[in-house]
Short mmCIF file of C-alpha atoms in Angstrom, two decimals:
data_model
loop_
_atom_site.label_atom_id
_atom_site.label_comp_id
_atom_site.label_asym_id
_atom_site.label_seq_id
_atom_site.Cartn_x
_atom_site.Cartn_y
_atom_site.Cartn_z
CA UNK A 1 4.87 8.08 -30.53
CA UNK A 2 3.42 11.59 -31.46
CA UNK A 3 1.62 11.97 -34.43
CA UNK A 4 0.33 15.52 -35.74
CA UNK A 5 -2.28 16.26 -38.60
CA UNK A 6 -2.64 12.39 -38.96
CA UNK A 7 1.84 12.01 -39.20
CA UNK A 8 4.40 11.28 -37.15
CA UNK A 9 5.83 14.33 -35.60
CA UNK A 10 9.50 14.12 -36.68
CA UNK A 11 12.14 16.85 -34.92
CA UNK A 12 15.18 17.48 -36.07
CA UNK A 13 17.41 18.15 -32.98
CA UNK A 14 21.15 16.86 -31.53
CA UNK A 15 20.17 17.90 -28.17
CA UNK A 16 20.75 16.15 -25.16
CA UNK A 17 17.06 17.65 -23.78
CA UNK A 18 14.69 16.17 -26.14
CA UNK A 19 12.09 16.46 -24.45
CA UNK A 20 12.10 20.24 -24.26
CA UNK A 21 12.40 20.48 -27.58
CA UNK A 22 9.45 18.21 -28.35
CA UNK A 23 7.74 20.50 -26.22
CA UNK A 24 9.22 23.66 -27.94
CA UNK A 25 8.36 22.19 -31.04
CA UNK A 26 4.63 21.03 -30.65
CA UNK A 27 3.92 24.86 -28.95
CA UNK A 28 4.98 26.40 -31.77
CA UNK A 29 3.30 23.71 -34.51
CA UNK A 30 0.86 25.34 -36.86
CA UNK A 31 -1.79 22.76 -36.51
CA UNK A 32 -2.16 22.97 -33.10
CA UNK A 33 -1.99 26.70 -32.49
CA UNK A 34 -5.18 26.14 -34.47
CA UNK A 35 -6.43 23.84 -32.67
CA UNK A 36 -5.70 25.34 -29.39
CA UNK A 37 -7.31 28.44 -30.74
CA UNK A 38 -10.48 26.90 -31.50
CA UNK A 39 -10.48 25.12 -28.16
CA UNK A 40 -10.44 28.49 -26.49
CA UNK A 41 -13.15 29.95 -28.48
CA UNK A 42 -15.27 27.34 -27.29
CA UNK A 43 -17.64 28.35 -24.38
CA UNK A 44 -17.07 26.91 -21.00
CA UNK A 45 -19.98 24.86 -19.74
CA UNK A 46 -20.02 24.47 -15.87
CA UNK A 47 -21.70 21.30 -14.70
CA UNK A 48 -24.07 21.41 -11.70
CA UNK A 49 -26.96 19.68 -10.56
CA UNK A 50 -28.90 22.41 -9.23
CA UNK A 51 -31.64 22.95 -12.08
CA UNK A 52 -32.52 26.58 -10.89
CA UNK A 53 -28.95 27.82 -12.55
CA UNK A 54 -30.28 27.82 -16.15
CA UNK A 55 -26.52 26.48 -16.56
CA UNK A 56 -26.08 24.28 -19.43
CA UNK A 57 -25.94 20.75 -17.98
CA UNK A 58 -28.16 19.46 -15.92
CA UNK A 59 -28.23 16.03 -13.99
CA UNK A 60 -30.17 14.75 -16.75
CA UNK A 61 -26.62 13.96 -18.24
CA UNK A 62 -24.54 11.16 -16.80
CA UNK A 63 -20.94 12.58 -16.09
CA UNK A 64 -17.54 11.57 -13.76
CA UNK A 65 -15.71 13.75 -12.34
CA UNK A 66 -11.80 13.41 -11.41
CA UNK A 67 -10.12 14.82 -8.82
CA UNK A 68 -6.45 15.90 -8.83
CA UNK A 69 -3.98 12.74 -8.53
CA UNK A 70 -7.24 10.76 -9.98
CA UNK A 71 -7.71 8.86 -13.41
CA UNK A 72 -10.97 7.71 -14.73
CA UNK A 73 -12.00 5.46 -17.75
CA UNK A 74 -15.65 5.24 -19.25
CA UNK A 75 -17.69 3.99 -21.52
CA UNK A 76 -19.58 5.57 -23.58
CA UNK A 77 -22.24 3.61 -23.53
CA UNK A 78 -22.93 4.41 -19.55
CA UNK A 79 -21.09 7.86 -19.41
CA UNK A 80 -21.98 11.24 -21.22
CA UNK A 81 -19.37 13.36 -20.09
CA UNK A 82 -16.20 12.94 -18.36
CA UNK A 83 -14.18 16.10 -17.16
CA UNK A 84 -11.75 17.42 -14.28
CA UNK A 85 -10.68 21.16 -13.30
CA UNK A 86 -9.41 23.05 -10.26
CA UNK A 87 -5.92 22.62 -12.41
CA UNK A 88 -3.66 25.74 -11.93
CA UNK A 89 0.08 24.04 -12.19
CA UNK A 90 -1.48 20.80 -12.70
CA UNK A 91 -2.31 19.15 -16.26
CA UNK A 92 -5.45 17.67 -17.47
CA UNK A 93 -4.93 14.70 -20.03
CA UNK A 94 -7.92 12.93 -22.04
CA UNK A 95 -6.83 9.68 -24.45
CA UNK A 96 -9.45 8.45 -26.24
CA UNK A 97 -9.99 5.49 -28.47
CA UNK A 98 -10.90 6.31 -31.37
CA UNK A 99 -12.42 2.67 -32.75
CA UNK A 100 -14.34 1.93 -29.37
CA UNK A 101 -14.68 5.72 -27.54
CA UNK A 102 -13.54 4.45 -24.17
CA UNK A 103 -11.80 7.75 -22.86
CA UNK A 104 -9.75 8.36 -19.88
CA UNK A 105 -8.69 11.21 -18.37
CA UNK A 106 -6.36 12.18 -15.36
CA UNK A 107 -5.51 14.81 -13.86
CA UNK A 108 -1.75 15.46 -13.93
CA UNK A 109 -0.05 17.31 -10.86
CA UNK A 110 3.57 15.42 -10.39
CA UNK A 111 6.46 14.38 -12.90
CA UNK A 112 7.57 11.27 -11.24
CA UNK A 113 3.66 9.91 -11.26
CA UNK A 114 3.89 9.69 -15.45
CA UNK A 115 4.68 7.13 -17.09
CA UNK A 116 2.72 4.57 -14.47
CA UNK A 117 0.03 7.07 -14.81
CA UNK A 118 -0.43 7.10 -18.82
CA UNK A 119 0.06 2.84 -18.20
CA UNK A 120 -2.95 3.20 -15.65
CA UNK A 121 -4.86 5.19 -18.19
CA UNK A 122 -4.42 2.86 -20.95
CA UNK A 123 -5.08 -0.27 -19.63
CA UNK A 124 -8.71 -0.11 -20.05
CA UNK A 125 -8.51 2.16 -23.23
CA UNK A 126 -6.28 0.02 -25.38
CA UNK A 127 -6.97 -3.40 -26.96
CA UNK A 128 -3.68 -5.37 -26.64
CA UNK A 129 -4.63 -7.26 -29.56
CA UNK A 130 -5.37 -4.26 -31.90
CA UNK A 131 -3.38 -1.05 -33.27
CA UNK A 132 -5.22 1.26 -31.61
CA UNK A 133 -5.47 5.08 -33.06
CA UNK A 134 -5.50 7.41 -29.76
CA UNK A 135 -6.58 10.84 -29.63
CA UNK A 136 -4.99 13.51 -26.70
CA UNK A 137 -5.94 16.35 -25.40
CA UNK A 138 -3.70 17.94 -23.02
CA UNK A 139 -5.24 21.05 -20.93
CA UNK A 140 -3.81 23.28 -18.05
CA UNK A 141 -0.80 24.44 -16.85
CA UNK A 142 0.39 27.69 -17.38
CA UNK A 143 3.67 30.16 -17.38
CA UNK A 144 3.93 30.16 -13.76
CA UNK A 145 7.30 31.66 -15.03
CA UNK A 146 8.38 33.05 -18.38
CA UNK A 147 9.95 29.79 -20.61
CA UNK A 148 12.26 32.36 -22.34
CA UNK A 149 14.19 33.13 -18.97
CA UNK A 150 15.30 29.00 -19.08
CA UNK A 151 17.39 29.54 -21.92
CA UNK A 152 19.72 31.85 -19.64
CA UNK A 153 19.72 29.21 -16.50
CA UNK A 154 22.88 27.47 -15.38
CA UNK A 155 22.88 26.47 -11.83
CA UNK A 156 20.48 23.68 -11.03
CA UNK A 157 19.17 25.65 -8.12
CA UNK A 158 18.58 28.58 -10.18
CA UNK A 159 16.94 26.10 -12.71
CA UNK A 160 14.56 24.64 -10.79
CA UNK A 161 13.05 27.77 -9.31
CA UNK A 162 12.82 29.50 -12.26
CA UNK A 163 10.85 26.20 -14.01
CA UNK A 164 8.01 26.88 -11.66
CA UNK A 165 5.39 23.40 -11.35
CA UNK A 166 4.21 23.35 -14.61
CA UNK A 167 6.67 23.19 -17.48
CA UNK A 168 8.30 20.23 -15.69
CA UNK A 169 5.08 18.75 -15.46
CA UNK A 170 4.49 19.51 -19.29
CA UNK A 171 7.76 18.33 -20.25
CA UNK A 172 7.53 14.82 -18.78
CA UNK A 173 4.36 14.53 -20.21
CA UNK A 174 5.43 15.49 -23.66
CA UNK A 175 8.49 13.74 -23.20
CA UNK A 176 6.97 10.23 -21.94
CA UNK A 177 4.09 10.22 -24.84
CA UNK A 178 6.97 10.64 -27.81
CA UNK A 179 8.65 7.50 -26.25
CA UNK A 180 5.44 5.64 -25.38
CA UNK A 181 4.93 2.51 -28.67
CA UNK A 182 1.45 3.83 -28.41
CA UNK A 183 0.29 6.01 -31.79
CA UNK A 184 -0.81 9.44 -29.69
CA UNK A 185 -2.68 11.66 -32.35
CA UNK A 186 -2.21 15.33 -30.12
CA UNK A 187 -5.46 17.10 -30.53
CA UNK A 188 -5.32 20.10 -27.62
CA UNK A 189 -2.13 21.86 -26.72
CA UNK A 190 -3.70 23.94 -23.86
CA UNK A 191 -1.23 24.55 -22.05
CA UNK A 192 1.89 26.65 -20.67
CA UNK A 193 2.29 30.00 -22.98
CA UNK A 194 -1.23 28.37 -24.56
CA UNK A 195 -3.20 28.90 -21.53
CA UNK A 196 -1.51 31.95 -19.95
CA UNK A 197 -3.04 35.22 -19.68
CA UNK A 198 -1.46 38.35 -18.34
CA UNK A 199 -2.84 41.45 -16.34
CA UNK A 200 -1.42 45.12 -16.81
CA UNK A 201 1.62 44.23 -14.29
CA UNK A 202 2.79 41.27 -15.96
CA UNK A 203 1.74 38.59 -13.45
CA UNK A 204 0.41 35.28 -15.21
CA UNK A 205 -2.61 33.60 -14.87
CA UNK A 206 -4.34 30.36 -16.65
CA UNK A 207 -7.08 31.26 -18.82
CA UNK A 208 -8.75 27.52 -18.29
CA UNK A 209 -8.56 25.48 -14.85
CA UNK A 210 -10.89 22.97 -16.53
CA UNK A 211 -12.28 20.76 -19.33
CA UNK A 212 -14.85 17.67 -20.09
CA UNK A 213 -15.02 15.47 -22.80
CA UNK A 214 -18.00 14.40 -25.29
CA UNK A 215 -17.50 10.39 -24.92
CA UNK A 216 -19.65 10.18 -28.14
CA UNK A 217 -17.97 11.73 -30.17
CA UNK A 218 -14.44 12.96 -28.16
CA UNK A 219 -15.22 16.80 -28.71
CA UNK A 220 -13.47 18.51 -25.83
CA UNK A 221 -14.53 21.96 -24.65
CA UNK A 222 -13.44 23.97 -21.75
CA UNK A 223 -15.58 23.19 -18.61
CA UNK A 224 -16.04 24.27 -14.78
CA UNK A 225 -17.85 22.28 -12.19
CA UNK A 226 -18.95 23.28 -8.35
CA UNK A 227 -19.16 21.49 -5.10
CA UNK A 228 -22.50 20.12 -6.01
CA UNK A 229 -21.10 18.72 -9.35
CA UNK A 230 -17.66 17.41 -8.27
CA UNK A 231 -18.96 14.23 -7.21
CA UNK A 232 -20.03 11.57 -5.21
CA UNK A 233 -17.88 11.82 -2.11
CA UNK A 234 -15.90 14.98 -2.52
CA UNK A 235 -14.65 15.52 0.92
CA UNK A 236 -13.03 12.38 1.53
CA UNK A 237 -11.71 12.10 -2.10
CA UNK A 238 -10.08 15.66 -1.15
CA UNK A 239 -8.58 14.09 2.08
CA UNK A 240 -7.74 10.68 0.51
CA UNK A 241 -5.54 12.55 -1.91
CA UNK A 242 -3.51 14.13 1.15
CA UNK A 243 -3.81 10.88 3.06
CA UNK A 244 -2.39 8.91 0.04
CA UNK A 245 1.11 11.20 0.36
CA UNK A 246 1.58 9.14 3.21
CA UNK A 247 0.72 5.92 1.74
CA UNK A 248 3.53 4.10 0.05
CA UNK A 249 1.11 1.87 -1.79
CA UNK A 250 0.20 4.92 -3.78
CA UNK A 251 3.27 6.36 -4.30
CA UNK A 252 4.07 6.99 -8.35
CA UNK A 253 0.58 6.21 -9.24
CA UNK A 254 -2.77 7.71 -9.71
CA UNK A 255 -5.90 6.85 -7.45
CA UNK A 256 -8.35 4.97 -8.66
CA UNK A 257 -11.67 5.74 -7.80
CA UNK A 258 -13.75 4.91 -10.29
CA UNK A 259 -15.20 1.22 -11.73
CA UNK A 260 -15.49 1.34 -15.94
CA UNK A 261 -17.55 -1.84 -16.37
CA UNK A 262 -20.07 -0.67 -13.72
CA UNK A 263 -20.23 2.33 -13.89
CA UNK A 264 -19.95 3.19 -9.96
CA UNK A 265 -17.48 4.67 -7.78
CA UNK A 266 -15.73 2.92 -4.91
CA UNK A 267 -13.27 4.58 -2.98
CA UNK A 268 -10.97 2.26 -0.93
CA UNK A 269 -10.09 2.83 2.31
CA UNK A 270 -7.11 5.46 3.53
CA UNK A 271 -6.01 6.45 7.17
CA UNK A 272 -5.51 9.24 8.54
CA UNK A 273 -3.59 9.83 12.22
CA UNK A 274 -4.45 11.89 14.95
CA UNK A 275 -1.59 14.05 13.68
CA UNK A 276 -3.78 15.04 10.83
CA UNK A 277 -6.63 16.28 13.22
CA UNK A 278 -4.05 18.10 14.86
CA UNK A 279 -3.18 19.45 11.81
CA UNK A 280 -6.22 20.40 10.97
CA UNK A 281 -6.79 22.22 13.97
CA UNK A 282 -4.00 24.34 13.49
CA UNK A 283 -4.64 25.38 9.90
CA UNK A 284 -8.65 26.26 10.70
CA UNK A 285 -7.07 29.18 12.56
CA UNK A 286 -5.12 30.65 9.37
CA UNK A 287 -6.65 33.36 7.64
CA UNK A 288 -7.46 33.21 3.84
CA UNK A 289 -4.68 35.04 3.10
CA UNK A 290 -2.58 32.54 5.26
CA UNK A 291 -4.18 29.54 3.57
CA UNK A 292 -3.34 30.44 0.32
CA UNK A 293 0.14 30.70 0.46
CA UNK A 294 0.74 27.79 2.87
CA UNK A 295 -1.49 25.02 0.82
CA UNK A 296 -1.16 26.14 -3.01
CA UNK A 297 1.17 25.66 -5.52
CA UNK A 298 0.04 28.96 -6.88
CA UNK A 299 -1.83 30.98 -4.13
CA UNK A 300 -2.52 34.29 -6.29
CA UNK A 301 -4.48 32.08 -9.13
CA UNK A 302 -6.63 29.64 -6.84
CA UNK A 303 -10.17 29.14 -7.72
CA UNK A 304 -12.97 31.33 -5.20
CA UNK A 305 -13.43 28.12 -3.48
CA UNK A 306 -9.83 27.07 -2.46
CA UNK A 307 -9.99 28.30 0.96
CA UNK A 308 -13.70 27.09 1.51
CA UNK A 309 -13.04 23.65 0.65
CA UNK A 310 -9.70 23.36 2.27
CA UNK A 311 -11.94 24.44 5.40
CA UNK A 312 -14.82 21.85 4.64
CA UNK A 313 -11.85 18.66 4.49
CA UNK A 314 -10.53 20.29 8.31
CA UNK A 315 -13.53 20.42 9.42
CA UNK A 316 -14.04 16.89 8.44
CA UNK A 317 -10.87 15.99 9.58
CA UNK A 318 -12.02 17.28 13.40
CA UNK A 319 -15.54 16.07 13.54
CA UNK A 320 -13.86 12.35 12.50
CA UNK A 321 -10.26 12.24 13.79
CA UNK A 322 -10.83 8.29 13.57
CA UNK A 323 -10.64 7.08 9.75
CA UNK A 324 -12.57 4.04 10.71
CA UNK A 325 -15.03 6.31 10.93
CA UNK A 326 -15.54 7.04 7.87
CA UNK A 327 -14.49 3.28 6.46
CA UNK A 328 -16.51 1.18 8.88
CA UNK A 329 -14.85 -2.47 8.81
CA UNK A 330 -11.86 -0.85 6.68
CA UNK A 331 -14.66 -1.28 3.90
CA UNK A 332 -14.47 0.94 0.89
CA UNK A 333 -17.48 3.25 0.21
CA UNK A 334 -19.49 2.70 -3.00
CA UNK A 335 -21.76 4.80 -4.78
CA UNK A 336 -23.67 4.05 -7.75
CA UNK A 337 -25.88 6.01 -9.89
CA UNK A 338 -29.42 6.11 -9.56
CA UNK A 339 -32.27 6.67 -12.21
CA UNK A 340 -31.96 10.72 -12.42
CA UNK A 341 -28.28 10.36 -12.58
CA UNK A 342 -27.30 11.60 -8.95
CA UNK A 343 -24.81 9.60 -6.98
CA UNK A 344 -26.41 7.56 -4.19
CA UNK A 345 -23.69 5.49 -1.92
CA UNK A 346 -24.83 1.63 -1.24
CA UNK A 347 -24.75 -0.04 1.88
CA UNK A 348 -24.71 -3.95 0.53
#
């Protein structure tokens, strides 16, 4: 159940597509233009441990960071900050409770992962035993086509290429929290025509790839993080979320990575075959150019470091063709945080 301004968000609609015109609906609702607007006039802080940046967080503040395909829940008592970007087609998501602050957010990039997905992201968030009040925040996306030119589509074909990645993404989102029991009080619409900005030829582009959340108080602002920030473990997260494609013990879910109660990450085995290092191989020998537009969704909007970190997980991928490499005795690999706040992986 939706609620907007503190009320149920009520639509008056025969159509067989109600989800869509949720969707249509909430875009276009007063209150959260506002809101939306206000989100964007908020500056972005980028997150990074190097203190020489004069950026504005330092590792003197305890944050998680998720990965695409990933969900985390924290505590506010052990967690500052909790964030995700590197979303062009895919959809961040923060629910927070609003009697206890335990917040989790994903980060969205397939419809059929959904509704398992906002179950995964509740269980720690919601009291079973109490009528919990949830805020949502829903950030990314963008008009990877023009949602006008769906109006005029009739052949599914047609249909589906001119819905691009992300409305269908926003859609099933939308669509899944308006039938959820759970009271979702939408906060942030930043998304599709929200989040879209457009250059003197027309061509689209998202205006934020990223944002964190204030587990104090569940303020949400737009946010970037780097390589030295997107943390612990970021090459093999990166490959575990290509591995886990192949992994039908993942399918329709998110990854879990992350440990609420103790506040340490501990990612689980995943295998990779020698196909993969051949794979990687082949792909090192792409240009930039060629990179792009064989391993994004949306190749002309890609972050500065898509291709270099698609090149650090091949590299990875060659120097350890063997997963038990990397998961000696098919034993996950924890890290915990240490006194300054830096990830440090444990051994015991």
């Amino acid at each position: 159940m939706i609620f907007v301004d503190g009320a149920p968000f009520t639509l008056q609609s025969s159509s067989s597509n109600k989800g869509a015109d949720v969707l249509y609906a909430l875009m276009e609702c007063p209150y959260l233009v506002d809101a939306t607007n206000l989100f964007k006039g908020t500056p972005e802080i980028r997150f990074t441990v190097s203190e020489e940046s004069g950026v504005e967080r330092s590792t003197m503040s305890k944050w998680v960071y998720v990965f695409q395909k990933e969900y985390a829940t924290v505590d506010p008592a052990l967690v500052d900050f909790v964030g995700t970007d590197e979303a062009t087609t895919c959809v961040g998501i923060a629910i927070r409770n609003r009697k206890n602050g335990m917040t989790s957010v994903a980060h969205m990039d397939f419809p059929d992962i959904i509704n398992i997905a906002l179950s995964q992201m509740l269980s720690l968030v919601v009291d079973p035993t109490a009528d919990a009040e949830l805020d949502v925040h829903l950030v990314g996306g963008f008009e990877d086509v023009l949602l006008k030119e769906n109006n005029n589509i009739t052949r599914t074909g047609d249909r589906k290429k001119m819905e691009g990645y992300s409305l269908p993404l926003c859609n099933k989102i939308i669509r899944s929290l308006w039938t959820r029991p759970e009271k979702f009080h939408l906060q942030t619409l930043c998304i599709l025509l929200h989040n879209t900005r457009r250059d003197s030829h027309g061509n689209s582009y998202p205006i934020f790839n990223g944002f964190a959340v204030k587990t104090s108080d569940g303020s949400v602002f737009p946010a970037s993080f780097d390589s030295t920030s997107r943390c612990p473990d970021e090459v093999v997260r990166r490959i575990r979320l290509s591995s886990s494609c192949e992994d039908p013990s993942w399918e329709g879910r998110l990854l879990e990575t992350y440990e609420t109660q103790t506040d340490q990450f501990k990612i689980e085995p995943c295998r990779w075959t020698p196909w993969k290092q051949h794979m990687a191989l082949s792909l090192q020998r792409l240009s930039d150019s060629e990179i792009l537009q064989s391993c994004s969704t949306s190749p002309s909007v890609e972050g500065p470091d898509f291709v270099e970190n698609s090149r650090r997980q091949w590299a990875y991928l060659v120097e350890h063709p063997d997963w038990r490499e990397t998961f000696p005795k098919k034993k996950a690999r924890i890290f915990r945080r240490a006194a300054n706040g830096k990830w440090e992986r444990s051994f015991n």
